[in-house]
């Protein structure tokens, strides 16, 4: 039985840990957040799409050992790092969580251990920054005494077909031996690995995947506004275009970008490109268009209220959907939070509904919203804004309330009192 330590028990690390357990490994799940470790030890899940029973069963068999103690690294053949890589307040990469993890684990690093970073980051992080911290703290050399690799996570939260073991996984090593050793570890749990020539290529691959999404989402968001002004329905256009069997892939408009990846990761490359004297114009433009979407939605709220002879100031507005995408409980970077703040700044009384987020948790950037509670969808509001199309929502039923609806997700069929946004 192989022993693996997975550091960071979040959206990426926890499902990966359970996958390694189910593939027959003993897994230490390390996190600095004591409350998460306590919940895991108690067989509880804090991520909606991960069943508590999977955690409870793995913990009771002592095959999954949640802990805050990095000492477990000393008895692990593989160590996989899945900690956050956000942007700082100047929108520059913040790899401090990765470096702190490296510092914490380095003293326990053994000869022959495979260390693999999964956190999304700019090319060079694994070979340069993480390697330096690990070598300094352990007195060992990557590629000589221990093996170093990068393998980005690919997850589609809320998509039931997106199963960890079946998603092909790109992987690059610091040396060819590092790559081979890292593949040997991952092959226990993952069906298909896609080896590339270096950690840098693997890091760049992940960024390209997310930049591709950001740019294409910006494109449909722009077309939504242009076609909307021409009286053409973007959703109908997309449905027609996607019948093309080649050379087209549908992307859908919305109230802005959310989640831990698409609004953030592209700017990791923007920052790194500057070191080479280069600008990433597509990334910047996509960011500009996508971050302007909440303002567009608010302009449609103003239209909807204006048609009723009302102003935003003093109106009661319900945001339907707080999570950044359908059928998940993740509201990090959600445009709904921006909508609430901007509408309140203009004097509206705003509440939200989301069956996946009954209470707003603490967040770094919107902490003043923490503690607010989901409210029922009723006719008491002056306007309803559809921000997330959870499967639990019945658009036709919401339309029967007879109040103006600003719909950024095509949850409700077009009709009178329905404002596409
Ligand atoms: N969520 C996704 O869908 C997704 C998909 C692909 C890639 N990623 C990338 O994976 C990485 C992790 O993302 P996530 O969504 O799992 O984040 P997350 O915030 O859900 O989880 C990260 C965990 O790491 C813990 N942590 C922070 N610092 C630590 C430290 N020094 N030592 C140990 N634990 C520490 C946190 O307490 C948290 O539980 C990020 O780089 C992200 O960009 C995320």
Coordinates of C-alpha atoms and ligand atoms in Angstrom, one line a residue:
X1 CA 0.0 0.0 0.0
X2 CA 1.5 3.4 -1.0
X3 CA 1.3 6.3 1.4
X4 CA 0.5 9.7 -0.1
X5 CA 0.2 13.1 1.6
X6 CA -2.1 15.6 0.0
X7 CA -1.7 19.2 1.2
X8 CA -4.7 21.5 1.0
X9 CA -8.1 19.8 1.6
X10 CA -10.1 22.1 -0.6
X11 CA -12.1 21.7 -3.8
X12 CA -9.1 20.1 -5.5
X13 CA -7.2 18.3 -2.7
X14 CA -10.2 16.6 -1.0
X15 CA -11.6 14.7 -4.0
X16 CA -8.1 13.7 -5.1
X17 CA -7.4 12.4 -1.6
X18 CA -10.6 10.3 -1.7
X19 CA -9.7 9.0 -5.1
X20 CA -6.2 7.8 -3.9
X21 CA -7.9 6.2 -0.9
X22 CA -10.4 4.4 -3.2
X23 CA -7.5 3.3 -5.3
X24 CA -6.0 1.5 -2.3
X25 CA -3.5 4.1 -0.8
X26 CA -3.1 5.3 2.7
X27 CA -3.7 9.1 2.5
X28 CA -2.8 11.9 4.9
X29 CA -4.9 14.9 4.2
X30 CA -3.0 17.9 5.5
X31 CA -4.5 21.4 6.0
X32 CA -3.7 24.4 8.1
X33 CA -7.4 25.0 8.7
X34 CA -8.2 23.1 11.9
X35 CA -11.9 23.4 11.4
X36 CA -11.7 21.5 8.1
X37 CA -9.6 18.8 9.7
X38 CA -12.1 18.4 12.6
X39 CA -15.0 18.1 10.1
X40 CA -13.1 15.5 8.1
X41 CA -12.2 13.5 11.2
X42 CA -15.9 13.6 12.2
X43 CA -16.8 12.1 8.7
X44 CA -18.4 15.4 7.6
X45 CA -18.2 17.1 4.2
X46 CA -17.9 20.9 3.7
X47 CA -18.2 20.6 -0.1
X48 CA -21.7 19.9 -1.3
X49 CA -20.9 17.6 -4.2
X50 CA -18.6 15.3 -2.0
X51 CA -20.7 12.9 0.0
X52 CA -19.9 12.7 3.7
X53 CA -20.3 8.9 3.6
X54 CA -17.2 8.7 1.4
X55 CA -15.2 10.7 3.9
X56 CA -16.6 8.8 7.0
X57 CA -15.9 5.4 5.4
X58 CA -12.3 6.3 4.5
X59 CA -11.6 7.8 7.9
X60 CA -13.1 4.8 9.8
X61 CA -10.9 2.4 7.9
X62 CA -7.9 4.6 8.9
X63 CA -7.0 4.8 5.2
X64 CA -7.7 8.5 5.2
X65 CA -6.0 10.5 7.9
X66 CA -6.9 14.2 8.1
X67 CA -4.3 16.1 10.0
X68 CA -2.6 19.5 10.5
X69 CA 0.7 17.9 11.0
X70 CA 3.3 18.1 8.2
X71 CA 5.4 15.3 9.8
X72 CA 3.3 12.8 7.8
X73 CA 5.4 13.9 4.8
X74 CA 8.2 11.8 6.2
X75 CA 6.3 8.6 5.7
X76 CA 4.9 9.4 2.3
X77 CA 6.1 8.2 -1.1
X78 CA 4.2 11.0 -2.8
X79 CA 3.3 14.5 -1.7
X80 CA 0.8 16.5 -3.7
X81 CA 0.3 20.2 -3.1
X82 CA -3.2 21.7 -3.8
X83 CA -3.1 25.0 -2.0
X84 CA -4.6 28.3 -3.2
X85 CA -2.9 30.5 -5.8
X86 CA -4.9 33.8 -5.7
X87 CA -4.0 37.3 -6.9
X88 CA -3.0 39.9 -4.3
X89 CA -4.7 43.3 -4.0
X90 CA -2.6 44.6 -7.0
X91 CA -3.9 41.7 -9.0
X92 CA -0.4 40.1 -9.1
X93 CA 0.2 36.4 -8.4
X94 CA 0.3 35.4 -4.8
X95 CA 2.2 32.1 -4.5
X96 CA 2.9 32.6 -0.8
X97 CA 0.6 29.6 0.1
X98 CA 2.7 27.3 -2.2
X99 CA 6.0 28.6 -0.7
X100 CA 4.7 28.3 2.9
X101 CA 3.7 24.8 2.1
X102 CA 7.2 24.1 0.7
X103 CA 8.8 25.5 3.9
X104 CA 6.5 23.5 6.2
X105 CA 7.1 20.2 4.5
X106 CA 10.8 20.5 3.6
X107 CA 12.2 19.4 6.9
X108 CA 10.4 16.0 6.6
X109 CA 11.3 15.4 2.9
X110 CA 12.9 11.9 2.5
X111 CA 15.2 10.6 -0.3
X112 CA 13.1 9.3 -3.2
X113 CA 9.9 11.1 -2.3
X114 CA 7.9 12.5 -5.2
X115 CA 6.6 16.1 -4.7
X116 CA 4.0 17.3 -7.2
X117 CA 2.4 20.7 -7.3
X118 CA -1.2 20.9 -8.6
X119 CA -2.0 24.6 -7.9
X120 CA -2.4 26.7 -11.0
X121 CA 0.5 29.0 -11.5
X122 CA 2.9 30.7 -13.9
X123 CA 5.6 28.8 -15.8
X124 CA 8.7 28.4 -13.6
X125 CA 7.0 28.2 -10.2
X126 CA 7.8 24.5 -9.7
X127 CA 11.4 24.5 -11.2
X128 CA 12.4 27.8 -9.6
X129 CA 10.5 29.0 -6.6
X130 CA 9.1 25.7 -5.1
X131 CA 12.4 23.8 -5.8
X132 CA 14.4 26.5 -4.1
X133 CA 12.3 26.4 -0.9
X134 CA 12.3 22.6 -0.8
X135 CA 16.0 22.3 -1.4
X136 CA 16.8 25.0 1.2
X137 CA 14.6 23.5 3.9
X138 CA 15.6 19.8 3.3
X139 CA 19.2 20.1 2.3
X140 CA 18.4 17.7 -0.6
X141 CA 18.5 18.2 -4.3
X142 CA 15.6 17.9 -6.7
X143 CA 16.2 15.4 -9.4
X144 CA 19.0 13.8 -7.3
X145 CA 17.5 13.1 -3.8
X146 CA 13.8 13.8 -4.4
X147 CA 11.6 14.0 -7.4
X148 CA 9.7 17.2 -8.4
X149 CA 6.8 17.5 -10.9
X150 CA 3.8 19.7 -11.8
X151 CA 0.4 18.3 -12.8
X152 CA -2.5 20.7 -13.0
X153 CA -5.9 19.9 -11.7
X154 CA -8.8 19.7 -14.2
X155 CA -12.1 19.9 -12.6
X156 CA -15.6 20.9 -13.8
X157 CA -17.5 21.5 -10.5
X158 CA -21.1 20.6 -10.7
X159 CA -20.6 18.3 -13.7
X160 CA -21.5 14.7 -12.7
X161 CA -19.5 13.3 -15.6
X162 CA -16.4 15.0 -14.4
X163 CA -14.9 12.2 -12.3
X164 CA -11.3 12.6 -11.0
X165 CA -10.0 9.2 -12.3
X166 CA -11.3 9.6 -15.8
X167 CA -10.1 13.1 -16.5
X168 CA -6.8 12.9 -18.5
X169 CA -4.0 14.6 -16.4
X170 CA -1.1 16.6 -17.9
X171 CA 2.1 16.1 -16.1
X172 CA 5.7 17.4 -16.4
X173 CA 8.8 16.7 -14.4
X174 CA 11.9 18.6 -13.4
X175 CA 13.9 15.7 -14.9
X176 CA 12.8 12.7 -17.0
X177 CA 13.3 10.5 -13.9
X178 CA 11.1 12.9 -11.8
X179 CA 8.5 12.6 -14.5
X180 CA 8.6 8.8 -14.6
X181 CA 8.4 8.6 -10.7
X182 CA 5.5 11.1 -10.6
X183 CA 3.6 9.1 -13.3
X184 CA 4.1 6.0 -11.3
X185 CA 2.4 7.7 -8.3
X186 CA -0.5 9.2 -10.3
X187 CA -1.2 6.0 -12.3
X188 CA -2.4 4.4 -9.1
X189 CA -5.4 6.8 -9.2
X190 CA -5.7 8.3 -12.6
X191 CA -6.5 6.4 -15.8
X192 CA -4.8 8.5 -18.4
X193 CA -1.7 10.7 -17.9
X194 CA -0.5 13.1 -20.6
X195 CA 3.3 13.5 -20.1
X196 CA 4.9 16.7 -21.4
X197 CA 8.6 17.6 -21.6
X198 CA 8.8 19.9 -18.5
X199 CA 7.0 21.4 -15.5
X200 CA 6.9 24.7 -17.4
X201 CA 5.0 23.2 -20.3
X202 CA 2.5 21.6 -17.8
X203 CA 2.1 25.0 -16.1
X204 CA 1.6 26.8 -19.4
X205 CA -0.9 24.2 -20.5
X206 CA -3.2 24.8 -17.5
X207 CA -3.0 28.6 -18.1
X208 CA -3.8 28.2 -21.8
X209 CA -6.9 26.1 -20.9
X210 CA -8.2 28.8 -18.6
X211 CA -7.3 31.7 -20.9
X212 CA -9.2 30.0 -23.7
X213 CA -12.3 30.0 -21.6
X214 CA -11.9 33.5 -20.4
X215 CA -11.4 34.9 -23.9
X216 CA -14.3 32.9 -25.4
X217 CA -16.7 33.9 -22.6
X218 CA -15.7 37.5 -23.1
X219 CA -16.5 37.1 -26.8
X220 CA -20.0 35.8 -26.2
X221 CA -20.6 38.5 -23.6
X222 CA -19.7 41.2 -26.1
X223 CA -21.8 39.6 -28.8
X224 CA -24.7 39.4 -26.4
X225 CA -24.7 43.2 -26.0
X226 CA -24.3 43.8 -29.8
X227 CA -26.9 41.3 -30.9
X228 CA -29.2 42.4 -28.0
X229 CA -29.2 46.0 -29.3
X230 CA -30.0 44.6 -32.8
X231 CA -33.0 42.7 -31.4
X232 CA -31.2 39.4 -32.0
X233 CA -31.2 36.8 -29.3
X234 CA -27.7 35.5 -28.5
X235 CA -29.0 32.3 -27.0
X236 CA -30.8 31.4 -30.2
X237 CA -27.7 32.3 -32.2
X238 CA -25.5 30.0 -30.0
X239 CA -28.0 27.1 -30.3
X240 CA -28.0 27.5 -34.1
X241 CA -24.2 27.9 -34.3
X242 CA -23.5 24.8 -32.3
X243 CA -25.1 22.6 -34.9
X244 CA -21.9 23.1 -36.9
X245 CA -20.1 19.8 -36.5
X246 CA -16.6 21.3 -36.7
X247 CA -14.7 24.5 -35.8
X248 CA -17.2 25.8 -33.3
X249 CA -17.6 25.3 -29.5
X250 CA -20.4 26.9 -27.6
X251 CA -19.7 29.3 -24.8
X252 CA -22.5 31.0 -22.9
X253 CA -22.9 34.6 -21.7
X254 CA -23.5 35.5 -18.1
X255 CA -23.3 38.3 -15.4
X256 CA -19.5 38.1 -15.3
X257 CA -16.8 35.6 -14.3
X258 CA -16.6 33.7 -11.1
X259 CA -14.8 30.9 -9.3
X260 CA -11.3 30.4 -8.2
X261 CA -9.8 29.9 -11.7
X262 CA -11.1 31.8 -14.8
X263 CA -11.1 35.3 -13.3
X264 CA -7.6 34.8 -11.7
X265 CA -5.4 32.4 -13.6
X266 CA -5.0 34.3 -16.9
X267 CA -3.4 37.2 -15.0
X268 CA -0.6 34.8 -13.7
X269 CA 0.6 34.8 -17.3
X270 CA 0.1 38.5 -17.8
X271 CA 2.4 39.1 -14.8
X272 CA 5.0 36.6 -16.0
X273 CA 4.9 37.9 -19.6
X274 CA 6.0 41.4 -18.3
X275 CA 9.3 39.9 -17.2
X276 CA 9.9 39.1 -20.9
X277 CA 8.8 42.6 -22.0
X278 CA 5.5 41.3 -23.4
X279 CA 1.9 42.3 -23.1
X280 CA -1.0 39.9 -23.1
X281 CA -3.6 42.0 -24.9
X282 CA -6.2 39.2 -25.4
X283 CA -6.1 38.4 -21.6
X284 CA -6.5 42.0 -20.6
X285 CA -9.3 42.7 -23.1
X286 CA -11.2 39.6 -22.0
X287 CA -10.8 40.6 -18.4
X288 CA -12.1 44.1 -19.1
X289 CA -15.2 42.8 -20.9
X290 CA -16.0 40.2 -18.4
X291 CA -15.5 42.5 -15.4
X292 CA -17.8 45.0 -17.0
X293 CA -20.7 42.5 -17.2
X294 CA -22.2 43.3 -13.7
X295 CA -22.5 46.9 -14.9
X296 CA -24.4 45.7 -17.9
X297 CA -26.7 43.7 -15.8
X298 CA -27.3 46.7 -13.6
X299 CA -28.1 48.8 -16.6
X300 CA -30.8 46.2 -17.5
X301 CA -32.1 46.4 -13.9
X302 CA -32.4 50.2 -14.3
X303 CA -34.3 49.6 -17.6
X304 CA -36.7 47.1 -16.0
X305 CA -37.4 49.4 -13.0
X306 CA -37.7 52.5 -15.3
X307 CA -40.4 50.7 -17.3
X308 CA -42.4 50.5 -14.0
X309 CA -41.8 54.1 -13.2
X310 CA -39.3 53.2 -10.5
X311 CA -35.7 54.0 -9.6
X312 CA -32.9 51.6 -8.4
X313 CA -32.8 53.7 -5.2
X314 CA -35.3 52.4 -2.7
X315 CA -36.3 49.3 -4.9
X316 CA -36.3 45.8 -3.4
X317 CA -34.2 43.5 -5.6
X318 CA -33.7 39.7 -5.3
X319 CA -30.6 38.2 -6.8
X320 CA -31.4 34.6 -7.7
X321 CA -28.2 32.5 -7.5
X322 CA -25.2 33.5 -5.4
X323 CA -22.9 30.6 -6.5
X324 CA -20.7 31.5 -9.5
X325 CA -22.0 28.6 -11.5
X326 CA -25.0 26.3 -11.6
X327 CA -25.4 23.5 -9.1
X328 CA -22.4 24.2 -7.0
X329 CA -22.0 25.8 -3.5
X330 CA -18.9 27.8 -4.4
X331 CA -19.4 31.5 -4.4
X332 CA -15.8 32.6 -4.6
X333 CA -15.4 35.6 -7.0
X334 CA -19.1 35.3 -7.8
X335 CA -20.4 38.2 -9.9
X336 CA -23.6 38.0 -7.7
X337 CA -21.5 39.5 -4.9
X338 CA -20.5 42.4 -7.1
X339 CA -24.2 42.9 -8.2
X340 CA -25.3 43.1 -4.5
X341 CA -22.6 45.6 -3.7
X342 CA -23.1 47.8 -6.7
X343 CA -26.9 47.8 -6.4
X344 CA -26.7 48.6 -2.7
X345 CA -24.3 51.4 -3.5
X346 CA -27.0 52.9 -5.7
X347 CA -29.6 52.7 -2.9
X348 CA -31.4 49.4 -3.6
X349 CA -32.4 47.0 -0.9
X350 CA -30.9 43.8 -2.1
X351 CA -31.5 40.2 -0.9
X352 CA -30.5 36.9 -2.5
X353 CA -31.8 33.3 -2.9
X354 CA -29.6 30.3 -3.3
X355 CA -30.4 26.8 -2.1
X356 CA -26.7 25.9 -2.3
X357 CA -25.6 28.9 -0.2
X358 CA -28.1 29.2 2.7
X359 CA -25.8 31.7 4.6
X360 CA -23.0 33.8 3.0
X361 CA -19.7 32.5 4.4
X362 CA -16.7 34.7 5.3
X363 CA -14.7 35.8 2.2
X364 CA -11.6 37.8 1.8
X365 CA -13.0 40.5 -0.4
X366 CA -16.7 40.6 0.5
X367 CA -16.6 39.9 4.2
X368 CA -19.2 42.5 5.1
X369 CA -21.8 40.3 3.3
X370 CA -21.0 37.3 5.6
X371 CA -24.0 36.1 7.6
X372 CA -26.7 37.1 5.2
X373 CA -29.3 34.5 4.6
X374 CA -31.0 33.1 1.5
X375 CA -34.6 34.4 1.1
X376 CA -37.5 32.8 -0.6
X377 CA -38.4 33.8 -4.2
X378 CA -41.6 35.8 -3.8
X379 CA -43.6 38.6 -5.5
X380 CA -42.5 41.1 -2.7
X381 CA -39.6 42.4 -4.8
X382 CA -39.6 45.2 -7.5
X383 CA -37.2 43.2 -9.6
X384 CA -35.6 39.7 -9.7
X385 CA -32.2 39.2 -11.2
X386 CA -31.3 35.7 -12.4
X387 CA -27.6 35.3 -11.9
X388 CA -27.1 31.5 -11.6
X389 CA -29.3 28.9 -13.3
X390 CA -29.3 26.1 -10.6
X391 CA -31.3 23.1 -11.7
X392 CA -33.5 23.6 -8.7
X393 CA -34.9 26.8 -10.2
X394 CA -38.1 26.7 -12.2
X395 CA -37.9 29.7 -14.6
X396 CA -41.5 29.3 -15.7
X397 CA -42.7 29.4 -12.0
X398 CA -40.6 32.5 -11.3
X399 CA -42.1 34.2 -14.3
X400 CA -45.6 33.7 -12.9
X401 CA -44.8 36.0 -10.1
X402 CA -45.5 38.8 -12.6
X403 CA -42.6 41.1 -11.6
X404 CA -39.8 42.2 -13.9
X405 CA -37.1 39.7 -14.3
X406 CA -33.6 40.5 -15.5
X407 CA -32.3 37.2 -16.8
X408 CA -28.5 36.8 -17.4
X409 CA -28.7 33.0 -17.9
X410 CA -31.8 32.3 -20.0
X411 CA -33.5 30.6 -17.2
X412 CA -36.8 32.2 -18.2
X413 CA -38.3 32.1 -21.7
X414 CA -38.3 35.5 -23.4
X415 CA -41.6 37.4 -22.9
X416 CA -43.1 40.5 -21.5
X417 CA -41.4 41.8 -18.4
X418 CA -38.4 39.6 -19.1
X419 CA -35.2 41.6 -19.7
X420 CA -32.3 39.7 -21.2
X421 CA -29.0 40.7 -19.6
Ligands
LIG1 N1 -11.6 24.7 -7.6 C1 -11.3 24.3 -8.8 O1 -12.2 24.0 -9.6 C2 -9.9 24.3 -9.4 C3 -9.7 23.7 -10.6 C4 -8.4 23.6 -11.1 C5 -7.4 24.1 -10.4 N2 -7.5 24.7 -9.2 C6 -6.4 25.2 -8.5 O2 -6.1 24.4 -7.4 C7 -5.5 25.1 -6.3 C8 -6.4 24.9 -5.1 O3 -7.7 25.3 -5.4 P1 -9.0 24.9 -4.5 O4 -10.1 25.3 -5.2 O5 -8.8 23.5 -4.0 O6 -8.7 25.9 -3.2 P2 -9.4 25.8 -1.8 O7 -9.3 27.1 -1.2 O8 -10.7 25.1 -1.9 O9 -8.5 24.8 -0.9 C9 -7.2 25.1 -0.6 C10 -6.9 24.5 0.8 O10 -5.5 24.7 1.1 C11 -5.5 25.1 2.5 N3 -4.2 25.7 2.7 C12 -3.8 27.0 2.5 N4 -2.6 27.2 2.9 C13 -2.1 26.0 3.3 C14 -0.8 25.6 3.8 N5 0.2 26.4 3.8 N6 -0.7 24.3 4.1 C15 -1.7 23.5 4.0 N7 -3.0 23.8 3.6 C16 -3.1 25.1 3.2 C17 -6.7 25.9 2.8 O11 -7.0 25.9 4.2 C18 -7.7 25.2 1.9 O12 -8.4 24.2 2.6 C19 -5.5 26.5 -6.8 O13 -4.2 26.8 -7.3 C20 -6.5 26.6 -7.9 O14 -6.3 27.6 -8.8 C21 -8.8 24.8 -8.7

